[in-house]
Amino acid sequence: MWRSFLFILAALPALAGFKQPVQAVQLRHGQNAVTLTFEADRPIRKAKPHCECTTVSIDGKRLVARVDASKFEGQVEKTIDATTDDGRTTRLTMRFTVPAALKLSARTLQWKQGSPATPQTLRISIPKGSPVRNVTNASLSGTDFDYDPRKGKRAGEFTVTVTPKSTAKRVLNRLIIDTDSADPRFARAIIYLQVKK
């Protein structure tokens, strides 16, 4: 019986596969594109990316994927469904990290409605290699908070202490951090200030 099973197994065609269906890469500051090559053990018939930011080209057993990374920050994962000529579809995964131009201790500062209006401090630092050299301004949209921006003790460090004028009602304002970067992606950071229910 085992011989019959092994004979049938040996007679089946080998399933197509990709050498590295999951690939990861770390980007540099200002690197706007990710290009990765996936190789299959048989010709690739078609490929469908799951994001408009991804384009693919197929050349026999090779698939070259390119992702526009200009609108991302932090850890990103993009996928493509690739079908080989035997009809098998494999999900290809691209993982990459886009370094932040500014390191923020929080993206949102929150207070509970009716709680004490205690100050909270946002810490901002400029990572090594960042296209940002300096924070040039901090401003508020709205009038529901007081704020106190200060330079840190070390170069490239800043703090902004924010205090709600009242927590009696729900409010949403923005703290706008401007930088000296000529690249519009890094010229401004928005932090949300919220008194919530």
PDB file of C-alpha atoms in Angstrom:
ATOM      1  CA  MET A   1       0.000   0.000   0.000  1.00  0.00           C
ATOM      2  CA  TRP A   2       2.779   2.434   0.889  1.00  0.00           C
ATOM      3  CA  ARG A   3       4.456   1.726  -2.458  1.00  0.00           C
ATOM      4  CA  SER A   4       1.259   2.622  -4.320  1.00  0.00           C
ATOM      5  CA  PHE A   5       0.951   5.848  -2.309  1.00  0.00           C
ATOM      6  CA  LEU A   6       4.573   6.840  -3.004  1.00  0.00           C
ATOM      7  CA  PHE A   7       4.132   6.053  -6.708  1.00  0.00           C
ATOM      8  CA  ILE A   8       1.031   8.314  -6.895  1.00  0.00           C
ATOM      9  CA  LEU A   9       2.821  11.062  -4.938  1.00  0.00           C
ATOM     10  CA  ALA A  10       5.855  10.895  -7.243  1.00  0.00           C
ATOM     11  CA  ALA A  11       3.605  11.084 -10.311  1.00  0.00           C
ATOM     12  CA  LEU A  12       1.982  14.356  -9.156  1.00  0.00           C
ATOM     13  CA  PRO A  13       3.473  17.510 -10.682  1.00  0.00           C
ATOM     14  CA  ALA A  14       5.531  19.611  -8.280  1.00  0.00           C
ATOM     15  CA  LEU A  15       3.600  22.539  -6.920  1.00  0.00           C
ATOM     16  CA  ALA A  16       4.867  25.949  -7.968  1.00  0.00           C
ATOM     17  CA  GLY A  17       6.408  28.089  -5.312  1.00  0.00           C
ATOM     18  CA  PHE A  18       8.232  31.333  -4.783  1.00  0.00           C
ATOM     19  CA  LYS A  19      11.725  31.315  -3.295  1.00  0.00           C
ATOM     20  CA  GLN A  20      10.920  34.188  -0.927  1.00  0.00           C
ATOM     21  CA  PRO A  21       7.184  34.969  -0.793  1.00  0.00           C
ATOM     22  CA  VAL A  22       7.776  37.360   2.136  1.00  0.00           C
ATOM     23  CA  GLN A  23      10.454  40.040   1.896  1.00  0.00           C
ATOM     24  CA  ALA A  24      11.346  42.881   4.255  1.00  0.00           C
ATOM     25  CA  VAL A  25      13.446  46.001   3.795  1.00  0.00           C
ATOM     26  CA  GLN A  26      14.388  49.084   5.841  1.00  0.00           C
ATOM     27  CA  LEU A  27      14.212  52.371   3.943  1.00  0.00           C
ATOM     28  CA  ARG A  28      16.397  55.432   4.342  1.00  0.00           C
ATOM     29  CA  HIS A  29      15.062  58.924   5.042  1.00  0.00           C
ATOM     30  CA  GLY A  30      13.729  60.399   1.814  1.00  0.00           C
ATOM     31  CA  GLN A  31      13.668  57.060  -0.047  1.00  0.00           C
ATOM     32  CA  ASN A  32      10.378  57.272  -1.936  1.00  0.00           C
ATOM     33  CA  ALA A  33      10.208  53.855  -3.565  1.00  0.00           C
ATOM     34  CA  VAL A  34      10.607  50.190  -2.664  1.00  0.00           C
ATOM     35  CA  THR A  35      11.565  47.747  -5.428  1.00  0.00           C
ATOM     36  CA  LEU A  36      11.619  44.015  -4.696  1.00  0.00           C
ATOM     37  CA  THR A  37      12.043  40.996  -6.989  1.00  0.00           C
ATOM     38  CA  PHE A  38      10.177  37.721  -6.409  1.00  0.00           C
ATOM     39  CA  GLU A  39      11.224  34.530  -8.218  1.00  0.00           C
ATOM     40  CA  ALA A  40       9.015  31.499  -8.862  1.00  0.00           C
ATOM     41  CA  ASP A  41      10.046  28.026  -9.956  1.00  0.00           C
ATOM     42  CA  ARG A  42       7.781  28.260 -13.020  1.00  0.00           C
ATOM     43  CA  PRO A  43       6.487  31.090 -15.269  1.00  0.00           C
ATOM     44  CA  ILE A  44       4.183  33.652 -13.682  1.00  0.00           C
ATOM     45  CA  ARG A  45       0.937  34.192 -15.595  1.00  0.00           C
ATOM     46  CA  LYS A  46      -0.530  37.212 -13.802  1.00  0.00           C
ATOM     47  CA  ALA A  47      -0.293  39.315 -10.638  1.00  0.00           C
ATOM     48  CA  LYS A  48      -2.757  41.482  -8.763  1.00  0.00           C
ATOM     49  CA  PRO A  49      -1.475  44.096  -6.264  1.00  0.00           C
ATOM     50  CA  HIS A  50      -3.825  44.981  -3.392  1.00  0.00           C
ATOM     51  CA  CYS A  51      -2.880  48.687  -3.326  1.00  0.00           C
ATOM     52  CA  GLU A  52      -2.857  51.382  -6.005  1.00  0.00           C
ATOM     53  CA  CYS A  53       0.575  52.377  -4.679  1.00  0.00           C
ATOM     54  CA  THR A  54       2.023  49.096  -6.048  1.00  0.00           C
ATOM     55  CA  THR A  55       2.955  48.324  -9.653  1.00  0.00           C
ATOM     56  CA  VAL A  56       4.257  45.001 -10.979  1.00  0.00           C
ATOM     57  CA  SER A  57       6.035  43.734 -14.054  1.00  0.00           C
ATOM     58  CA  ILE A  58       6.402  40.064 -14.986  1.00  0.00           C
ATOM     59  CA  ASP A  59       9.293  38.549 -16.946  1.00  0.00           C
ATOM     60  CA  GLY A  60       8.940  34.773 -17.098  1.00  0.00           C
ATOM     61  CA  LYS A  61       9.599  33.440 -13.595  1.00  0.00           C
ATOM     62  CA  ARG A  62      10.425  36.865 -12.162  1.00  0.00           C
ATOM     63  CA  LEU A  63       8.048  39.461 -10.769  1.00  0.00           C
ATOM     64  CA  VAL A  64       9.345  42.940  -9.982  1.00  0.00           C
ATOM     65  CA  ALA A  65       7.170  44.926  -7.572  1.00  0.00           C
ATOM     66  CA  ARG A  66       7.529  48.650  -6.967  1.00  0.00           C
ATOM     67  CA  VAL A  67       5.762  50.530  -4.152  1.00  0.00           C
ATOM     68  CA  ASP A  68       5.443  54.303  -3.939  1.00  0.00           C
ATOM     69  CA  ALA A  69       6.425  54.796  -0.288  1.00  0.00           C
ATOM     70  CA  SER A  70       6.158  58.598  -0.295  1.00  0.00           C
ATOM     71  CA  LYS A  71       2.875  58.710   1.638  1.00  0.00           C
ATOM     72  CA  PHE A  72       3.792  56.177   4.339  1.00  0.00           C
ATOM     73  CA  GLU A  73       5.530  56.330   7.688  1.00  0.00           C
ATOM     74  CA  GLY A  74       6.405  53.569  10.120  1.00  0.00           C
ATOM     75  CA  GLN A  75       5.860  49.866   9.440  1.00  0.00           C
ATOM     76  CA  VAL A  76       4.054  49.076   6.181  1.00  0.00           C
ATOM     77  CA  GLU A  77       2.910  45.802   4.607  1.00  0.00           C
ATOM     78  CA  LYS A  78       1.737  45.450   1.004  1.00  0.00           C
ATOM     79  CA  THR A  79       0.589  42.262  -0.732  1.00  0.00           C
ATOM     80  CA  ILE A  80       0.270  40.897  -4.268  1.00  0.00           C
ATOM     81  CA  ASP A  81      -1.540  37.764  -5.454  1.00  0.00           C
ATOM     82  CA  ALA A  82       0.633  36.106  -8.125  1.00  0.00           C
ATOM     83  CA  THR A  83      -0.631  33.213 -10.268  1.00  0.00           C
ATOM     84  CA  THR A  84       1.790  30.824 -11.963  1.00  0.00           C
ATOM     85  CA  ASP A  85       1.087  28.908 -15.177  1.00  0.00           C
ATOM     86  CA  ASP A  86      -0.159  25.862 -13.225  1.00  0.00           C
ATOM     87  CA  GLY A  87      -3.051  27.996 -11.887  1.00  0.00           C
ATOM     88  CA  ARG A  88      -1.689  28.209  -8.334  1.00  0.00           C
ATOM     89  CA  THR A  89      -1.980  31.628  -6.658  1.00  0.00           C
ATOM     90  CA  THR A  90       0.531  32.709  -4.012  1.00  0.00           C
ATOM     91  CA  ARG A  91       0.242  35.760  -1.781  1.00  0.00           C
ATOM     92  CA  LEU A  92       3.490  37.746  -1.942  1.00  0.00           C
ATOM     93  CA  THR A  93       4.167  40.077   0.975  1.00  0.00           C
ATOM     94  CA  MET A  94       6.395  43.144   1.073  1.00  0.00           C
ATOM     95  CA  ARG A  95       7.203  44.578   4.492  1.00  0.00           C
ATOM     96  CA  PHE A  96       9.117  47.790   4.860  1.00  0.00           C
ATOM     97  CA  THR A  97       9.746  50.479   7.426  1.00  0.00           C
ATOM     98  CA  VAL A  98       9.673  54.150   6.465  1.00  0.00           C
ATOM     99  CA  PRO A  99      11.675  56.116   9.044  1.00  0.00           C
ATOM    100  CA  ALA A 100       9.927  59.036  10.735  1.00  0.00           C
ATOM    101  CA  ALA A 101      11.327  62.514  10.164  1.00  0.00           C
ATOM    102  CA  LEU A 102      10.212  63.515  13.669  1.00  0.00           C
ATOM    103  CA  LYS A 103       9.906  61.289  16.694  1.00  0.00           C
ATOM    104  CA  LEU A 104       6.767  62.255  18.651  1.00  0.00           C
ATOM    105  CA  SER A 105       5.923  60.943  22.115  1.00  0.00           C
ATOM    106  CA  ALA A 106       2.228  60.931  21.077  1.00  0.00           C
ATOM    107  CA  ARG A 107       0.037  61.692  18.053  1.00  0.00           C
ATOM    108  CA  THR A 108      -2.923  62.612  20.269  1.00  0.00           C
ATOM    109  CA  LEU A 109      -3.146  64.214  23.715  1.00  0.00           C
ATOM    110  CA  GLN A 110      -6.438  63.396  25.455  1.00  0.00           C
ATOM    111  CA  TRP A 111      -8.336  64.448  28.564  1.00  0.00           C
ATOM    112  CA  LYS A 112     -11.566  62.971  29.878  1.00  0.00           C
ATOM    113  CA  GLN A 113     -14.550  65.297  30.008  1.00  0.00           C
ATOM    114  CA  GLY A 114     -14.957  66.628  33.573  1.00  0.00           C
ATOM    115  CA  SER A 115     -11.467  65.509  34.667  1.00  0.00           C
ATOM    116  CA  PRO A 116      -8.863  67.944  36.084  1.00  0.00           C
ATOM    117  CA  ALA A 117      -7.291  70.163  33.405  1.00  0.00           C
ATOM    118  CA  THR A 118      -3.796  68.859  34.054  1.00  0.00           C
ATOM    119  CA  PRO A 119      -0.943  69.750  31.685  1.00  0.00           C
ATOM    120  CA  GLN A 120       0.468  67.109  29.325  1.00  0.00           C
ATOM    121  CA  THR A 121       3.852  67.364  27.636  1.00  0.00           C
ATOM    122  CA  LEU A 122       4.539  66.339  24.041  1.00  0.00           C
ATOM    123  CA  ARG A 123       8.170  65.420  23.426  1.00  0.00           C
ATOM    124  CA  ILE A 124       9.636  65.916  19.958  1.00  0.00           C
ATOM    125  CA  SER A 125      13.062  64.768  18.806  1.00  0.00           C
ATOM    126  CA  ILE A 126      14.795  64.701  15.446  1.00  0.00           C
ATOM    127  CA  PRO A 127      16.218  61.247  14.593  1.00  0.00           C
ATOM    128  CA  LYS A 128      19.715  60.919  13.165  1.00  0.00           C
ATOM    129  CA  GLY A 129      19.677  61.215   9.366  1.00  0.00           C
ATOM    130  CA  SER A 130      16.293  62.982   9.291  1.00  0.00           C
ATOM    131  CA  PRO A 131      15.637  65.547   6.529  1.00  0.00           C
ATOM    132  CA  VAL A 132      14.419  67.840   9.327  1.00  0.00           C
ATOM    133  CA  ARG A 133      17.090  69.916  11.020  1.00  0.00           C
ATOM    134  CA  ASN A 134      14.950  72.151  13.199  1.00  0.00           C
ATOM    135  CA  VAL A 135      11.435  72.686  14.530  1.00  0.00           C
ATOM    136  CA  THR A 136      10.591  76.246  13.549  1.00  0.00           C
ATOM    137  CA  ASN A 137       7.159  76.806  15.081  1.00  0.00           C
ATOM    138  CA  ALA A 138       4.387  75.301  17.181  1.00  0.00           C
ATOM    139  CA  SER A 139       0.886  76.742  16.873  1.00  0.00           C
ATOM    140  CA  LEU A 140      -2.691  75.884  17.822  1.00  0.00           C
ATOM    141  CA  SER A 141      -5.819  75.699  15.738  1.00  0.00           C
ATOM    142  CA  GLY A 142      -8.635  76.669  18.082  1.00  0.00           C
ATOM    143  CA  THR A 143      -8.657  78.465  21.407  1.00  0.00           C
ATOM    144  CA  ASP A 144      -9.527  75.681  23.867  1.00  0.00           C
ATOM    145  CA  PHE A 145      -5.960  74.987  25.046  1.00  0.00           C
ATOM    146  CA  ASP A 146      -2.931  76.859  26.343  1.00  0.00           C
ATOM    147  CA  TYR A 147       0.503  75.715  25.213  1.00  0.00           C
ATOM    148  CA  ASP A 148       4.134  76.344  26.033  1.00  0.00           C
ATOM    149  CA  PRO A 149       6.747  75.273  23.426  1.00  0.00           C
ATOM    150  CA  ARG A 150      10.375  74.988  24.561  1.00  0.00           C
ATOM    151  CA  LYS A 151      13.677  73.785  23.175  1.00  0.00           C
ATOM    152  CA  GLY A 152      15.123  70.784  24.939  1.00  0.00           C
ATOM    153  CA  LYS A 153      18.494  70.617  26.653  1.00  0.00           C
ATOM    154  CA  ARG A 154      19.988  68.661  23.743  1.00  0.00           C
ATOM    155  CA  ALA A 155      20.109  69.753  20.100  1.00  0.00           C
ATOM    156  CA  GLY A 156      17.101  68.485  18.162  1.00  0.00           C
ATOM    157  CA  GLU A 157      14.867  68.044  21.201  1.00  0.00           C
ATOM    158  CA  PHE A 158      11.725  70.063  21.864  1.00  0.00           C
ATOM    159  CA  THR A 159       8.791  69.912  24.256  1.00  0.00           C
ATOM    160  CA  VAL A 160       5.334  71.447  24.090  1.00  0.00           C
ATOM    161  CA  THR A 161       3.267  71.499  27.283  1.00  0.00           C
ATOM    162  CA  VAL A 162      -0.468  71.671  26.593  1.00  0.00           C
ATOM    163  CA  THR A 163      -3.219  72.452  29.108  1.00  0.00           C
ATOM    164  CA  PRO A 164      -6.962  72.558  28.402  1.00  0.00           C
ATOM    165  CA  LYS A 165      -8.655  75.778  29.503  1.00  0.00           C
ATOM    166  CA  SER A 166     -11.585  73.622  30.588  1.00  0.00           C
ATOM    167  CA  THR A 167     -12.653  69.999  30.404  1.00  0.00           C
ATOM    168  CA  ALA A 168     -16.352  70.764  30.910  1.00  0.00           C
ATOM    169  CA  LYS A 169     -17.246  70.062  27.272  1.00  0.00           C
ATOM    170  CA  ARG A 170     -15.877  67.936  24.462  1.00  0.00           C
ATOM    171  CA  VAL A 171     -13.428  69.699  22.149  1.00  0.00           C
ATOM    172  CA  LEU A 172     -10.987  68.834  19.383  1.00  0.00           C
ATOM    173  CA  ASN A 173      -8.144  71.153  18.413  1.00  0.00           C
ATOM    174  CA  ARG A 174      -4.827  70.627  16.643  1.00  0.00           C
ATOM    175  CA  LEU A 175      -1.267  71.407  17.598  1.00  0.00           C
ATOM    176  CA  ILE A 176       0.707  72.158  14.423  1.00  0.00           C
ATOM    177  CA  ILE A 177       4.459  71.583  14.440  1.00  0.00           C
ATOM    178  CA  ASP A 178       6.320  73.287  11.565  1.00  0.00           C
ATOM    179  CA  THR A 179       9.855  72.303  10.530  1.00  0.00           C
ATOM    180  CA  ASP A 180      12.572  73.675   8.260  1.00  0.00           C
ATOM    181  CA  SER A 181      12.257  70.798   5.769  1.00  0.00           C
ATOM    182  CA  ALA A 182      11.761  71.824   2.121  1.00  0.00           C
ATOM    183  CA  ASP A 183      10.023  68.481   1.500  1.00  0.00           C
ATOM    184  CA  PRO A 184       6.274  69.018   2.103  1.00  0.00           C
ATOM    185  CA  ARG A 185       5.957  65.522   3.638  1.00  0.00           C
ATOM    186  CA  PHE A 186       8.204  66.557   6.520  1.00  0.00           C
ATOM    187  CA  ALA A 187       7.388  70.264   6.753  1.00  0.00           C
ATOM    188  CA  ARG A 188       4.516  69.826   9.218  1.00  0.00           C
ATOM    189  CA  ALA A 189       3.253  67.408  11.855  1.00  0.00           C
ATOM    190  CA  ILE A 190      -0.256  67.484  13.328  1.00  0.00           C
ATOM    191  CA  ILE A 191      -1.010  66.416  16.897  1.00  0.00           C
ATOM    192  CA  TYR A 192      -4.657  66.190  17.964  1.00  0.00           C
ATOM    193  CA  LEU A 193      -5.763  67.672  21.290  1.00  0.00           C
ATOM    194  CA  GLN A 194      -9.001  66.211  22.543  1.00  0.00           C
ATOM    195  CA  VAL A 195     -11.342  66.442  25.500  1.00  0.00           C
ATOM    196  CA  LYS A 196     -13.512  63.371  25.064  1.00  0.00           C
ATOM    197  CA  LYS A 197     -16.474  61.764  26.807  1.00  0.00           C
TER     198      LYS A 197
END
